[in-house]
C-alpha positions as a Markdown table, in Angstrom:
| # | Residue | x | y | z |
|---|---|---|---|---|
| 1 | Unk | -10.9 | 25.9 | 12.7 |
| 2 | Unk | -8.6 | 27.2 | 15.5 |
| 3 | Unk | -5.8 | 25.6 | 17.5 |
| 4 | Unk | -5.6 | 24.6 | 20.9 |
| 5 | Unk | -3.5 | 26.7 | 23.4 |
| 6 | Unk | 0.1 | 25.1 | 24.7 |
| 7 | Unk | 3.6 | 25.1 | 22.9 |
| 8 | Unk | 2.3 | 22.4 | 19.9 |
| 9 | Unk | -1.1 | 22.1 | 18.0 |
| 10 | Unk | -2.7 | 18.9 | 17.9 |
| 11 | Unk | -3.3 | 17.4 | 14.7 |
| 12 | Unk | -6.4 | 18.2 | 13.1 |
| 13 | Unk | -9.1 | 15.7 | 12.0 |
| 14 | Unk | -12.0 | 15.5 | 10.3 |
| 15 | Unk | -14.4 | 12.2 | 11.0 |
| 16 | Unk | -16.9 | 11.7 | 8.4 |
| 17 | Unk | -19.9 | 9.5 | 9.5 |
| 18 | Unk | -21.9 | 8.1 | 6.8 |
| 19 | Unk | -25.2 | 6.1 | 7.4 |
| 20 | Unk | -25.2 | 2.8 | 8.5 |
| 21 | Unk | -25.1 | 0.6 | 12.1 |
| 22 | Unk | -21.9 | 1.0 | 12.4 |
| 23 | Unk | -22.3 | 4.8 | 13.3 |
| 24 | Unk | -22.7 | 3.8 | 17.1 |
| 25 | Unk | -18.9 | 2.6 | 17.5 |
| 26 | Unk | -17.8 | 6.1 | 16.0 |
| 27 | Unk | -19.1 | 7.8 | 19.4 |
| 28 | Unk | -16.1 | 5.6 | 21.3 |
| 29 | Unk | -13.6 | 6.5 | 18.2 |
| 30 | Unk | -14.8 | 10.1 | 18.5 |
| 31 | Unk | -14.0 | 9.7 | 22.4 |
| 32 | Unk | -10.7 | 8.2 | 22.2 |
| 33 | Unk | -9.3 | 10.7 | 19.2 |
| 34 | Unk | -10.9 | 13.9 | 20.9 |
| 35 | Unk | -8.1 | 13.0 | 23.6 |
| 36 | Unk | -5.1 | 13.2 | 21.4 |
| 37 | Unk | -6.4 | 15.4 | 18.2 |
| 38 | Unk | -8.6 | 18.4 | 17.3 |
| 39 | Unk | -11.6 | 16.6 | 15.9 |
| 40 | Unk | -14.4 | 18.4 | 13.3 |
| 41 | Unk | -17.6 | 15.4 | 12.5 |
| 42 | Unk | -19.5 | 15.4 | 9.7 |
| 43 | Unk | -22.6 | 13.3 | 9.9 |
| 44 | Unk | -24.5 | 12.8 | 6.8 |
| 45 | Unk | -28.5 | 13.1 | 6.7 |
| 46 | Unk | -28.9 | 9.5 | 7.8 |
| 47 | Unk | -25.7 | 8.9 | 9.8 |
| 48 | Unk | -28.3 | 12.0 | 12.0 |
| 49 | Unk | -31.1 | 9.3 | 11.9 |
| 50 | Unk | -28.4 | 6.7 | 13.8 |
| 51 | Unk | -26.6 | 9.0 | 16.1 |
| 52 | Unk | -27.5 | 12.5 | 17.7 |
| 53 | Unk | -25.4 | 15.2 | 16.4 |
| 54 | Unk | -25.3 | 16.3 | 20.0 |
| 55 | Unk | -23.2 | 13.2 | 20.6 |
| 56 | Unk | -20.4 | 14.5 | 18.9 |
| 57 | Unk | -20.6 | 17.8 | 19.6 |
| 58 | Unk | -20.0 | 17.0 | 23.2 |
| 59 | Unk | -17.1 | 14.6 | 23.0 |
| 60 | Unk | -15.6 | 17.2 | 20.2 |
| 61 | Unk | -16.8 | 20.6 | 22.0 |
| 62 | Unk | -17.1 | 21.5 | 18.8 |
| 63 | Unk | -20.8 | 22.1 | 16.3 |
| 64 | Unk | -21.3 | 18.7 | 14.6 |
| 65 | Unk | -22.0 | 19.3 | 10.7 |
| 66 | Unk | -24.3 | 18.5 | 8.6 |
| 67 | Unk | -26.3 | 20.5 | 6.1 |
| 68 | Unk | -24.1 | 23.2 | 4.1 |
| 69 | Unk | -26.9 | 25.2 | 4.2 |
| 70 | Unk | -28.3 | 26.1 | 8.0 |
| 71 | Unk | -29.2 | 29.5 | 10.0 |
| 72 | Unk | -26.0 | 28.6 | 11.6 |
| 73 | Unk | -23.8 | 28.5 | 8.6 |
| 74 | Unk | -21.1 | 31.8 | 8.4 |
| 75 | Unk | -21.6 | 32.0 | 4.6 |
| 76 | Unk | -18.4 | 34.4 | 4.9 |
| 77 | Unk | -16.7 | 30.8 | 4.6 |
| 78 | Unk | -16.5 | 28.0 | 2.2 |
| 79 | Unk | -17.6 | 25.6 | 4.8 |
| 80 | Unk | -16.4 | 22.7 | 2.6 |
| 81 | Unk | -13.2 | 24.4 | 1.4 |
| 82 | Unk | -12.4 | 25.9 | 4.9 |
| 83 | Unk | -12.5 | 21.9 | 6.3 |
| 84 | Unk | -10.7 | 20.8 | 3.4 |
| 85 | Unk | -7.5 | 23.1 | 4.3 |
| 86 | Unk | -7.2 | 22.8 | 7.8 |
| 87 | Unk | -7.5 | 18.8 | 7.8 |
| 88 | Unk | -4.5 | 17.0 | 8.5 |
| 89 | Unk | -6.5 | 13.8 | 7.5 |
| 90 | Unk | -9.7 | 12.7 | 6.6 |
| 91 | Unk | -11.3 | 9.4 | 8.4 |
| 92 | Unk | -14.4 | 8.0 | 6.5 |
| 93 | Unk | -15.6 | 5.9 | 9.7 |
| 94 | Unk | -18.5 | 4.1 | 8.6 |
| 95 | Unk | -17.8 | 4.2 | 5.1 |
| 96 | Unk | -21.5 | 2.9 | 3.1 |
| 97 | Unk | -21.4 | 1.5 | -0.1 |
| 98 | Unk | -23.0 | 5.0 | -1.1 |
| 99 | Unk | -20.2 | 7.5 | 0.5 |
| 100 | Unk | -17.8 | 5.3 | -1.4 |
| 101 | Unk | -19.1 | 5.3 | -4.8 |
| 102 | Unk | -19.6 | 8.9 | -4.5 |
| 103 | Unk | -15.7 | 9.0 | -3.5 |
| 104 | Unk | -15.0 | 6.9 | -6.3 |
| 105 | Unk | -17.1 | 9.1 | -9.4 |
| 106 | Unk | -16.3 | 12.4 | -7.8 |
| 107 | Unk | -20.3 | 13.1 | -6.5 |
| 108 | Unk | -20.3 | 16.0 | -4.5 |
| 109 | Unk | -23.9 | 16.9 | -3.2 |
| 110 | Unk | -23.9 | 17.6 | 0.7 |
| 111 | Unk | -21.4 | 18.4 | 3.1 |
| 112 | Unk | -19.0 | 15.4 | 3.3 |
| 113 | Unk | -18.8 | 14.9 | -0.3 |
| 114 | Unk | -18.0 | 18.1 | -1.3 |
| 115 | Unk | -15.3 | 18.3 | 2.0 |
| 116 | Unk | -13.7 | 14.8 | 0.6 |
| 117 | Unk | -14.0 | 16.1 | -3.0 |
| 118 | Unk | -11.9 | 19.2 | -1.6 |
| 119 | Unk | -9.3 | 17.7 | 0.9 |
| 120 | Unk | -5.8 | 17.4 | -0.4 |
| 121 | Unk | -4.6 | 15.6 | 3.1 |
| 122 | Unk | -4.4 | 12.4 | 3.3 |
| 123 | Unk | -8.1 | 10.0 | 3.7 |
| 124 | Unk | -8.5 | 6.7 | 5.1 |
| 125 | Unk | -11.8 | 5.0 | 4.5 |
| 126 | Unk | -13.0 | 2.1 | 6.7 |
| 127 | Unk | -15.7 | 0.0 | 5.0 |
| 128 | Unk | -18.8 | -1.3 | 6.5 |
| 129 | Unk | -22.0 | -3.2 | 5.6 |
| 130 | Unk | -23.1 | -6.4 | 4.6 |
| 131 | Unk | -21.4 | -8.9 | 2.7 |
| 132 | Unk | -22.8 | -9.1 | 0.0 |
| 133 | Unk | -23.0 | -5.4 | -0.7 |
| 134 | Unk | -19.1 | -4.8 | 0.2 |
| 135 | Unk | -18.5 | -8.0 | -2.1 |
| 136 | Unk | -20.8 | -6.5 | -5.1 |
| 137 | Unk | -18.3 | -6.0 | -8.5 |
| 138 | Unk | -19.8 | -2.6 | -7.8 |
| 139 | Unk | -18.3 | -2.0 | -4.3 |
| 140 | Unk | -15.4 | -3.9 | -5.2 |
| 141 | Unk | -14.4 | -1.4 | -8.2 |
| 142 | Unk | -15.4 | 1.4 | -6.1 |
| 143 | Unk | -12.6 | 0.7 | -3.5 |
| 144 | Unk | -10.3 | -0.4 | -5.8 |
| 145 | Unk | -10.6 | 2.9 | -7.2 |
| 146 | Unk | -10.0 | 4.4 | -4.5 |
| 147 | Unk | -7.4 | 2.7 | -3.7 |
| 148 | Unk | -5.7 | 3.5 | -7.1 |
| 149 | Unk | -5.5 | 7.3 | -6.5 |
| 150 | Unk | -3.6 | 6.9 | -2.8 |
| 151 | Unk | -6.6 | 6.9 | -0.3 |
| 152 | Unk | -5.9 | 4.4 | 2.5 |
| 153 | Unk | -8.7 | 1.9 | 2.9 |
| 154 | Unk | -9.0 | -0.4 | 5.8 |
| 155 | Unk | -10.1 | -3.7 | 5.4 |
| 156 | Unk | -13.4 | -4.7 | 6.9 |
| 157 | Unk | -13.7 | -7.8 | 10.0 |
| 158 | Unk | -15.9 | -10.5 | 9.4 |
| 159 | Unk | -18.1 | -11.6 | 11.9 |
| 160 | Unk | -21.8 | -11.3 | 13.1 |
| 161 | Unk | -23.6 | -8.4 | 11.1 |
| 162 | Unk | -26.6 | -6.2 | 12.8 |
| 163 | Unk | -28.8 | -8.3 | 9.9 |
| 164 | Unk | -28.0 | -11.4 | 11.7 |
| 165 | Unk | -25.6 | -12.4 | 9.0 |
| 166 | Unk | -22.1 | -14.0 | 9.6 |
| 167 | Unk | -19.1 | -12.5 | 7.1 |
| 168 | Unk | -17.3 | -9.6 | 6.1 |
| 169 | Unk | -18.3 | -6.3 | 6.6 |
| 170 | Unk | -17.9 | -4.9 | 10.3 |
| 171 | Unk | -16.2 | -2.1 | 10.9 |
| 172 | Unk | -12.8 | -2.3 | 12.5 |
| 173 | Unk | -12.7 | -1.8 | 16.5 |
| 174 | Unk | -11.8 | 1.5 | 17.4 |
| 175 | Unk | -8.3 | 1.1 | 18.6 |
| 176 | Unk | -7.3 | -0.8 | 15.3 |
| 177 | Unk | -8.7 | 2.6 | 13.3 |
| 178 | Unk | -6.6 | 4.7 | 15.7 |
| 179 | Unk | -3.3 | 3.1 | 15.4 |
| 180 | Unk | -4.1 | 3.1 | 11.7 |
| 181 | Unk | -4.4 | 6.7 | 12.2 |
| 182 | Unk | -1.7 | 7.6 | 14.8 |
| 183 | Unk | 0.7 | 5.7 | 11.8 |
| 184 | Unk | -0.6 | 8.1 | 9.1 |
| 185 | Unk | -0.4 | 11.3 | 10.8 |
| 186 | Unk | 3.1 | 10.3 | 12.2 |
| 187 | Unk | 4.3 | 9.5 | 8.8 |
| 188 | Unk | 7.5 | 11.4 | 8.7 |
| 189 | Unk | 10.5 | 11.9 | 5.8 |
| 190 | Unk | 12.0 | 9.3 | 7.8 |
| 191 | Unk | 13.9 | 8.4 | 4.2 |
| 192 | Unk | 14.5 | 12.2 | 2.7 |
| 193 | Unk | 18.1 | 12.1 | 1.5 |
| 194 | Unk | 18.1 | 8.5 | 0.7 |
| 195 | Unk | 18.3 | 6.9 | -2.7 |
| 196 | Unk | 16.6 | 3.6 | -3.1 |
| 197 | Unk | 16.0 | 1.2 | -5.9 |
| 198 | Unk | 13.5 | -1.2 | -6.1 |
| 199 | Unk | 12.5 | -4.1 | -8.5 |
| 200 | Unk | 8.8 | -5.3 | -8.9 |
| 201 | Unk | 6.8 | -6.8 | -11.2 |
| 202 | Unk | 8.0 | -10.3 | -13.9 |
| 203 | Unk | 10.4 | -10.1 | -16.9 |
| 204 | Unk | 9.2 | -12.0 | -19.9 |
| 205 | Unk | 11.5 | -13.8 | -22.1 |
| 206 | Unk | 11.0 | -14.1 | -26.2 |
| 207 | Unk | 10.1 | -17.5 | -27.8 |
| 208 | Unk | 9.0 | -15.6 | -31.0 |
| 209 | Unk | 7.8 | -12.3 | -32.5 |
| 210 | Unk | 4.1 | -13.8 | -30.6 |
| 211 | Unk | 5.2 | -15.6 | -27.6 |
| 212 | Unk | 7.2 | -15.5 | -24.5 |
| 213 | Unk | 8.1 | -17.0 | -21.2 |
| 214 | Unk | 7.0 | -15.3 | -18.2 |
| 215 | Unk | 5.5 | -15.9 | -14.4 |
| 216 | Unk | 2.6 | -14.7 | -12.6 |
| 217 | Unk | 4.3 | -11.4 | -10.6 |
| 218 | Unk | 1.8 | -8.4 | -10.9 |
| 219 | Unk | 4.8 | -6.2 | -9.5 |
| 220 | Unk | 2.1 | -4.7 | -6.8 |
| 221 | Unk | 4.8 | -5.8 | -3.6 |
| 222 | Unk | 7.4 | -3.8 | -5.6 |
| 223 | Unk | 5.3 | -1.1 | -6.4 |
| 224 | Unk | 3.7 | -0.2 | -3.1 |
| 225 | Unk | 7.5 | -0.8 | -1.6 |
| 226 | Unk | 8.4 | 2.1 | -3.9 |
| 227 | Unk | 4.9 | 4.5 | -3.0 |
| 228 | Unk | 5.9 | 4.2 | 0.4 |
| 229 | Unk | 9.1 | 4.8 | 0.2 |
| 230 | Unk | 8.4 | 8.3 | -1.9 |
| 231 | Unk | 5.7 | 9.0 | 0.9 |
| 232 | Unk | 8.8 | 8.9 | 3.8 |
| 233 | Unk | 10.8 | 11.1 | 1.5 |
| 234 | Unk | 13.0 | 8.8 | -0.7 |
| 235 | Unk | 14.2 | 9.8 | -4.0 |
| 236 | Unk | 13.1 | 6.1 | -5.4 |
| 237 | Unk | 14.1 | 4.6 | -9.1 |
| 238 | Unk | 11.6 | 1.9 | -9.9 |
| 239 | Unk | 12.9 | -0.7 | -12.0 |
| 240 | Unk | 9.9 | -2.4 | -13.3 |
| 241 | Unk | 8.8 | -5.4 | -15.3 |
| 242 | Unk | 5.8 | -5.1 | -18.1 |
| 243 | Unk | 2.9 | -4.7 | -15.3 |
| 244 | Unk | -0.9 | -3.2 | -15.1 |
| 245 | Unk | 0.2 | -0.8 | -12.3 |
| 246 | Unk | -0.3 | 2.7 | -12.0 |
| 247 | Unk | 2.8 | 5.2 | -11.6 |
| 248 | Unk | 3.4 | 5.9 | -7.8 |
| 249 | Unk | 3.8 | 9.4 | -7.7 |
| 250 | Unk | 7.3 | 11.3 | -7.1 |
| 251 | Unk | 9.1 | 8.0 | -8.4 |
| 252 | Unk | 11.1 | 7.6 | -11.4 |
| 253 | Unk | 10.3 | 4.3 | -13.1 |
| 254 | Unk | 12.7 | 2.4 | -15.8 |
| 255 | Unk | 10.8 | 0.0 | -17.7 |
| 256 | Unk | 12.3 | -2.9 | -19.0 |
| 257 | Unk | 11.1 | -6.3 | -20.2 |
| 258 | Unk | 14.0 | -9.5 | -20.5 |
| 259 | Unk | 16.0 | -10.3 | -17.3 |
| 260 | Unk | 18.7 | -8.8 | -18.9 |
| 261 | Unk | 17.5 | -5.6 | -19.3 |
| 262 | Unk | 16.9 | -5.6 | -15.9 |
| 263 | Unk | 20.1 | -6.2 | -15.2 |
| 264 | Unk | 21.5 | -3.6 | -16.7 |
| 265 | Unk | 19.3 | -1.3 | -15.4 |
| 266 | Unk | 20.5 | -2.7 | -12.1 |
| 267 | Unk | 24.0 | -1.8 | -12.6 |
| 268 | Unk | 23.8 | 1.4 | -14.0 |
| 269 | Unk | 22.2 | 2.2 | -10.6 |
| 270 | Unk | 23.1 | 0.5 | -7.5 |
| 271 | Unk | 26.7 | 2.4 | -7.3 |
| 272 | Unk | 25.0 | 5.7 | -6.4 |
| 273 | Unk | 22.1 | 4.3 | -4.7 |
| 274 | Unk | 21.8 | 3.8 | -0.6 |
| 275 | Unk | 19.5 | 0.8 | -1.0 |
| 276 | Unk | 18.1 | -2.1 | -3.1 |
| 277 | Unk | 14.7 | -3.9 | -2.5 |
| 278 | Unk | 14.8 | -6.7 | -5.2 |
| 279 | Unk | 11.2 | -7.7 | -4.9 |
| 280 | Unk | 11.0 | -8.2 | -8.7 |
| 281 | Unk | 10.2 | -12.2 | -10.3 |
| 282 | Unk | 12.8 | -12.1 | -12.5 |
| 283 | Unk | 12.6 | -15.4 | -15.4 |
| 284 | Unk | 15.7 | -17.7 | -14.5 |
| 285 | Unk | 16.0 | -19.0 | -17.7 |
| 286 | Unk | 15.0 | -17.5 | -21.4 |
| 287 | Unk | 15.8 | -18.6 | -24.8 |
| 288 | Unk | 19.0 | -19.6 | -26.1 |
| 289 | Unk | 17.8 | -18.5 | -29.5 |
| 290 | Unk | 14.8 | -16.6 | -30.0 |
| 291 | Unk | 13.2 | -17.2 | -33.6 |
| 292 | Unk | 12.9 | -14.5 | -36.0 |
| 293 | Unk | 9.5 | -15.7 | -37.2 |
| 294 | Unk | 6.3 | -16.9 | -35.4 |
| 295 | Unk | 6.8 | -20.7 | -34.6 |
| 296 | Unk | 4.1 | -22.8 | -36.7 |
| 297 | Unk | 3.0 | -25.8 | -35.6 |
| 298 | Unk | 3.7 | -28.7 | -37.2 |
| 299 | Unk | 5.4 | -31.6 | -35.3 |
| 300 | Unk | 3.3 | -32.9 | -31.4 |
| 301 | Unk | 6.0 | -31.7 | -29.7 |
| 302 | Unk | 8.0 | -28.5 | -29.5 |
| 303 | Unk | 11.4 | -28.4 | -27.7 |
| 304 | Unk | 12.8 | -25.0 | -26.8 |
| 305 | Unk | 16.4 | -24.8 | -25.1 |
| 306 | Unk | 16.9 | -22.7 | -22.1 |
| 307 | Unk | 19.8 | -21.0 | -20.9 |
| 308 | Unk | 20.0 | -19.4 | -17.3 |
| 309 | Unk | 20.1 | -15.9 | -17.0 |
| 310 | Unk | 22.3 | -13.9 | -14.5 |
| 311 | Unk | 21.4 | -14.0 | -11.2 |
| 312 | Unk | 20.3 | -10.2 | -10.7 |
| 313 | Unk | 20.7 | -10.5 | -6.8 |
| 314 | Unk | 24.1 | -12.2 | -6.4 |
| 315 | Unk | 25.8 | -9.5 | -8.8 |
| 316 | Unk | 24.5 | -6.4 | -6.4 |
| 317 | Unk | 25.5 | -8.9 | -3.6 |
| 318 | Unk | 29.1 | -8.8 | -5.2 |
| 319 | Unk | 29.5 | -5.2 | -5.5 |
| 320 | Unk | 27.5 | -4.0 | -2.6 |
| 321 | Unk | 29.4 | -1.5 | -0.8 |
| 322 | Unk | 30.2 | -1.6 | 2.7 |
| 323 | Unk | 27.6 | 1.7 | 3.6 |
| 324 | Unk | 24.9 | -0.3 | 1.3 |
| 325 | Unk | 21.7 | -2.0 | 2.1 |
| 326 | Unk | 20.5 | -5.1 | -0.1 |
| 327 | Unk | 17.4 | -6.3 | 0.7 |
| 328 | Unk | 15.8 | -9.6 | -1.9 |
| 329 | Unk | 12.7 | -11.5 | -1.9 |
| 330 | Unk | 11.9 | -15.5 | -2.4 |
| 331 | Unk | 8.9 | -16.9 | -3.2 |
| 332 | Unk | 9.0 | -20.8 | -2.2 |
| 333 | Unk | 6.3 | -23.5 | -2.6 |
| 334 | Unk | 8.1 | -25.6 | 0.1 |
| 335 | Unk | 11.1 | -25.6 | 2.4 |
| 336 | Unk | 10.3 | -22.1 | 2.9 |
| 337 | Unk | 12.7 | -20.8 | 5.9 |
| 338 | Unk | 15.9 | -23.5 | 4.4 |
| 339 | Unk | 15.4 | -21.9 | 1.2 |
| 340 | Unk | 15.1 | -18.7 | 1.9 |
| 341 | Unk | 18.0 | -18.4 | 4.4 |
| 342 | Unk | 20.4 | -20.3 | 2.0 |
| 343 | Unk | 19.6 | -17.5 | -0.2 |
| 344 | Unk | 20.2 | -15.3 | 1.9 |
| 345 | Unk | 23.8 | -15.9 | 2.8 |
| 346 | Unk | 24.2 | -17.0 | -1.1 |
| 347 | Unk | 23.5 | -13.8 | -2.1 |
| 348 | Unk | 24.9 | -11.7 | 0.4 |
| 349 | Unk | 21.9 | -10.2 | 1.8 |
| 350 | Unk | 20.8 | -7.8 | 4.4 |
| 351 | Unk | 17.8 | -8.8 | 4.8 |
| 352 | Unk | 15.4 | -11.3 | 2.8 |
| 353 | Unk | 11.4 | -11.2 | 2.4 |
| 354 | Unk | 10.2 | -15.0 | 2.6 |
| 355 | Unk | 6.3 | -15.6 | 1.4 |
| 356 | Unk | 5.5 | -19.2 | 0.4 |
| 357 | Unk | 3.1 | -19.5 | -2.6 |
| 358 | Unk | 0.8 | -22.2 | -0.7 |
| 359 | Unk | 0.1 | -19.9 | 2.4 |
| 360 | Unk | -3.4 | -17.8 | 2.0 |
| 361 | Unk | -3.4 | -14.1 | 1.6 |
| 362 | Unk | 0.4 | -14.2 | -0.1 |
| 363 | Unk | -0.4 | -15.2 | -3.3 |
| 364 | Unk | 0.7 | -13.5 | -6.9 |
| 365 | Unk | -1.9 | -10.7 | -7.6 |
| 366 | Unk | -3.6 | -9.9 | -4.5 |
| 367 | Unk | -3.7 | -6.8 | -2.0 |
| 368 | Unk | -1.8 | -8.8 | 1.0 |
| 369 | Unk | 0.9 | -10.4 | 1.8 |
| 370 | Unk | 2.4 | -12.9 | 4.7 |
| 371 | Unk | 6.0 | -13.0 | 5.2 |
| 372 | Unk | 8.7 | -13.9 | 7.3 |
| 373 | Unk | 11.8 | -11.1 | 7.5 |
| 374 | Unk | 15.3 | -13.1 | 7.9 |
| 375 | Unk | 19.1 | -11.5 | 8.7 |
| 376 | Unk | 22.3 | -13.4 | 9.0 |
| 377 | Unk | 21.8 | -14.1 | 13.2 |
| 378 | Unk | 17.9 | -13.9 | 13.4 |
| 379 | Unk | 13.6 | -14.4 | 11.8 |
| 380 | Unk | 10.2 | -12.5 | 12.3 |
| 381 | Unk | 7.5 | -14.2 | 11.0 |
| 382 | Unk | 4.4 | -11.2 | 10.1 |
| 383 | Unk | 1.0 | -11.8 | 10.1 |
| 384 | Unk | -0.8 | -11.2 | 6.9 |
| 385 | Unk | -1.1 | -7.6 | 6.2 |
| 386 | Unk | -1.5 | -5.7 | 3.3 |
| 387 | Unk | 1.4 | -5.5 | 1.0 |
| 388 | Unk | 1.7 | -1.3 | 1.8 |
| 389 | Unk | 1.7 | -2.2 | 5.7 |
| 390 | Unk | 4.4 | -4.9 | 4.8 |
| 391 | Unk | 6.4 | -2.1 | 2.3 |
| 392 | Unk | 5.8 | 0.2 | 5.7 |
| 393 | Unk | 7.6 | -2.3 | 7.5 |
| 394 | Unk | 10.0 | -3.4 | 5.6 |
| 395 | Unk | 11.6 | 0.1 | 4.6 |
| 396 | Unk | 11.3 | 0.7 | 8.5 |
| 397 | Unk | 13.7 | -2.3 | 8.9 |
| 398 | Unk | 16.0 | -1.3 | 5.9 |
| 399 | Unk | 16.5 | 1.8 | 7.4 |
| 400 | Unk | 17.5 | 0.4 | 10.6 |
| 401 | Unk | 20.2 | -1.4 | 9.0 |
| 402 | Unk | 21.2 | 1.8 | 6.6 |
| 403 | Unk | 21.7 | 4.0 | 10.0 |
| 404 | Unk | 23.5 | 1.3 | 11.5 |
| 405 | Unk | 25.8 | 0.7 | 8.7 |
| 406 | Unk | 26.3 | 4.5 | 8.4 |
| 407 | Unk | 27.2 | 5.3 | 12.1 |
């Protein structure tokens, strides 16, 4: 697939194009990445029926694919494998509801199937269609899939559709899928060498041998805080609540269930470690005595004394050392920035991660977040993003305070 002449190679690309309207603002994304990367297009059958091969094949100077089977096809090659090995990434730009659930149950039968069955680098899907297909439980569990096994996946824009509809399912300009891009091939082991533990997900505190006290965390902040940070080269411990997560790969994870297992967890680690993200919900309070047997229920009312359990945060705040990095998280229904920055300084923060419960998009349970980042002396408030742009961020930040703490 060849490299271009000069003292560095250009990052190597291959654009998939599946079939839908959308196919016409991949000739400008084409354009604008043929400037900066070494592009190879694949068109499916009907992305050809949208957009003329020849198209590409300018803007690239390079044969646009299609068929894995043609007069032109060096059958001295594994067309598919061959693609496979020398991408650096793959962009699925428009990505139909059908090239998706073909990503999703592993159907390989034409050319950019089989290539995105094959790649091992890195593949970002962009989404785009009508509303009501991208929002069918089909779809939805298609991308969520993907999502599962590591593949990037943009979110689509809502606005005016080519079938006169108004909602989601346009695909993102070109210069937001490029700096998605430029972000994923510049991904770097920014963190290789560093040690970092991270908390995520809720504890849950006995009642009985049936019930317990818990909250509504489903640890996904925490975990994609501690994929990322494997990605950038970390040697991450995950300290984890009981959640319905997948393992991120290349991190070790500690399960644990009561606050005070995380606790100990906690300080059997932070000594050794560089950094601490405590983006876990951890249960203030839990039983002062837990019964032996199931409670049965006799009397209208049921009273259950709490005790407060040790404030996790403070204690790594306490025995930080001087080199460390301590990073928490507060989740606030009102009074967000007074009661996060009191916190803060309470607990002898770095940094602290501020959502409030109310705000849309930063809810428990779903895929974004929207946060404000305080220090001691100063605030950025984010827009919503998803949680792994915010983990992207927010490691970024922690590492600007590790190297300046470690001049």
């Amino acid at each position: 697939m060849g490299q271009i002449g000069g003292t560095m190679a250009k990052k190597h690309i291959v654009l998939v194009i599946s079939g839908g309207i959308a196919c016409f603002k991949a000739c400008q994304l084409c354009s604008d990445l043929s400037k900066k990367y070494e592009v190879q297009v694949i068109l499916t059958k009907h992305a050809a029926e949208f957009v003329s091969p020849v198209t590409f094949a300018t803007l690239t100077k390079r044969p646009c694919l299609i068929d894995m089977f043609s007069a032109e096809t060096d059958y001295t090659k594994v067309i598919h494998i061959e693609l496979a090995k020398w991408a650096d990434l793959v962009v699925v730009a428009p990505a139909t509801a059908n090239i998706l659930a073909k990503m999703a149950n592993g159907i390989a039968d034409d050319l950019a199937s089989t290539t995105l069955l094959a790649a091992r680098s890195k593949i970002l899907v962009c989404p785009a269609m009508n509303s009501f297909m991208l929002d069918n439980l089909a779809t939805q569990a298609n991308i969520a899939t993907l999502c599962k096994r590591g593949i990037e996946v943009m979110q689509a824009e809502t606005g005016f559709l080519a079938c006169g509809d108004i909602g989601r399912g346009k695909l993102p300009v070109p210069s937001e899928i490029e700096a998605k891009i430029a972000n994923l091939l510049l991904e770097s082991q920014t963190l290789k060498g560093l040690k970092i533990i991270v908390t995520a997900g809720p504890t849950v505190e006995a009642i009985d041998p049936v019930r317990y006290i818990t909250n509504h965390s489903s640890g996904k902040m925490g975990y994609a805080i501690a994929k990322v940070a494997a990605i950038k080269g970390a040697d991450v411990t995950l300290i984890s609540g009981p959640v319905n997560l997948e393992t991120p790969v290349n991190v070790n994870v500690v399960q644990v269930k009561t606050a005070l297992d995380m606790l100990e967890a906690v300080k059997a680690n932070w000594s050794d470690h560089d950094m601490l993200i405590m983006a876990a919900a951890v249960a203030d309070y839990r039983l002062n005595k837990v019964a032996n047997q199931k409670i049965k229920k006799s009397e209208a009312s049921l009273q259950l004394e709490l005790v407060k359990n040790p404030d996790i945060l403070q204690w790594a705040g306490e025995h930080k050392q001087a080199k460390q990095v301590l990073c928490g998280f507060a989740m606030e229904t009102e009074h967000l920035l007074e009661n996060a920055k009191n916190k803060l300084l309470a607990k002898n923060c770095d940094l602290l991660v501020a959502n409030d419960l109310t705000t849309k998009g930063a809810g428990f349970a779903g895929d974004t977040n929207v946060a404000t980042l305080l220090w001691p002396d100063k605030q950025e408030s984010l827009a919503l993003m998803s949680k792994t742009d915010l983990a992207s961020k927010l490691l970024s930040v922690c590492h600007e305070l590790y190297q300046t703490k470690n001049k």
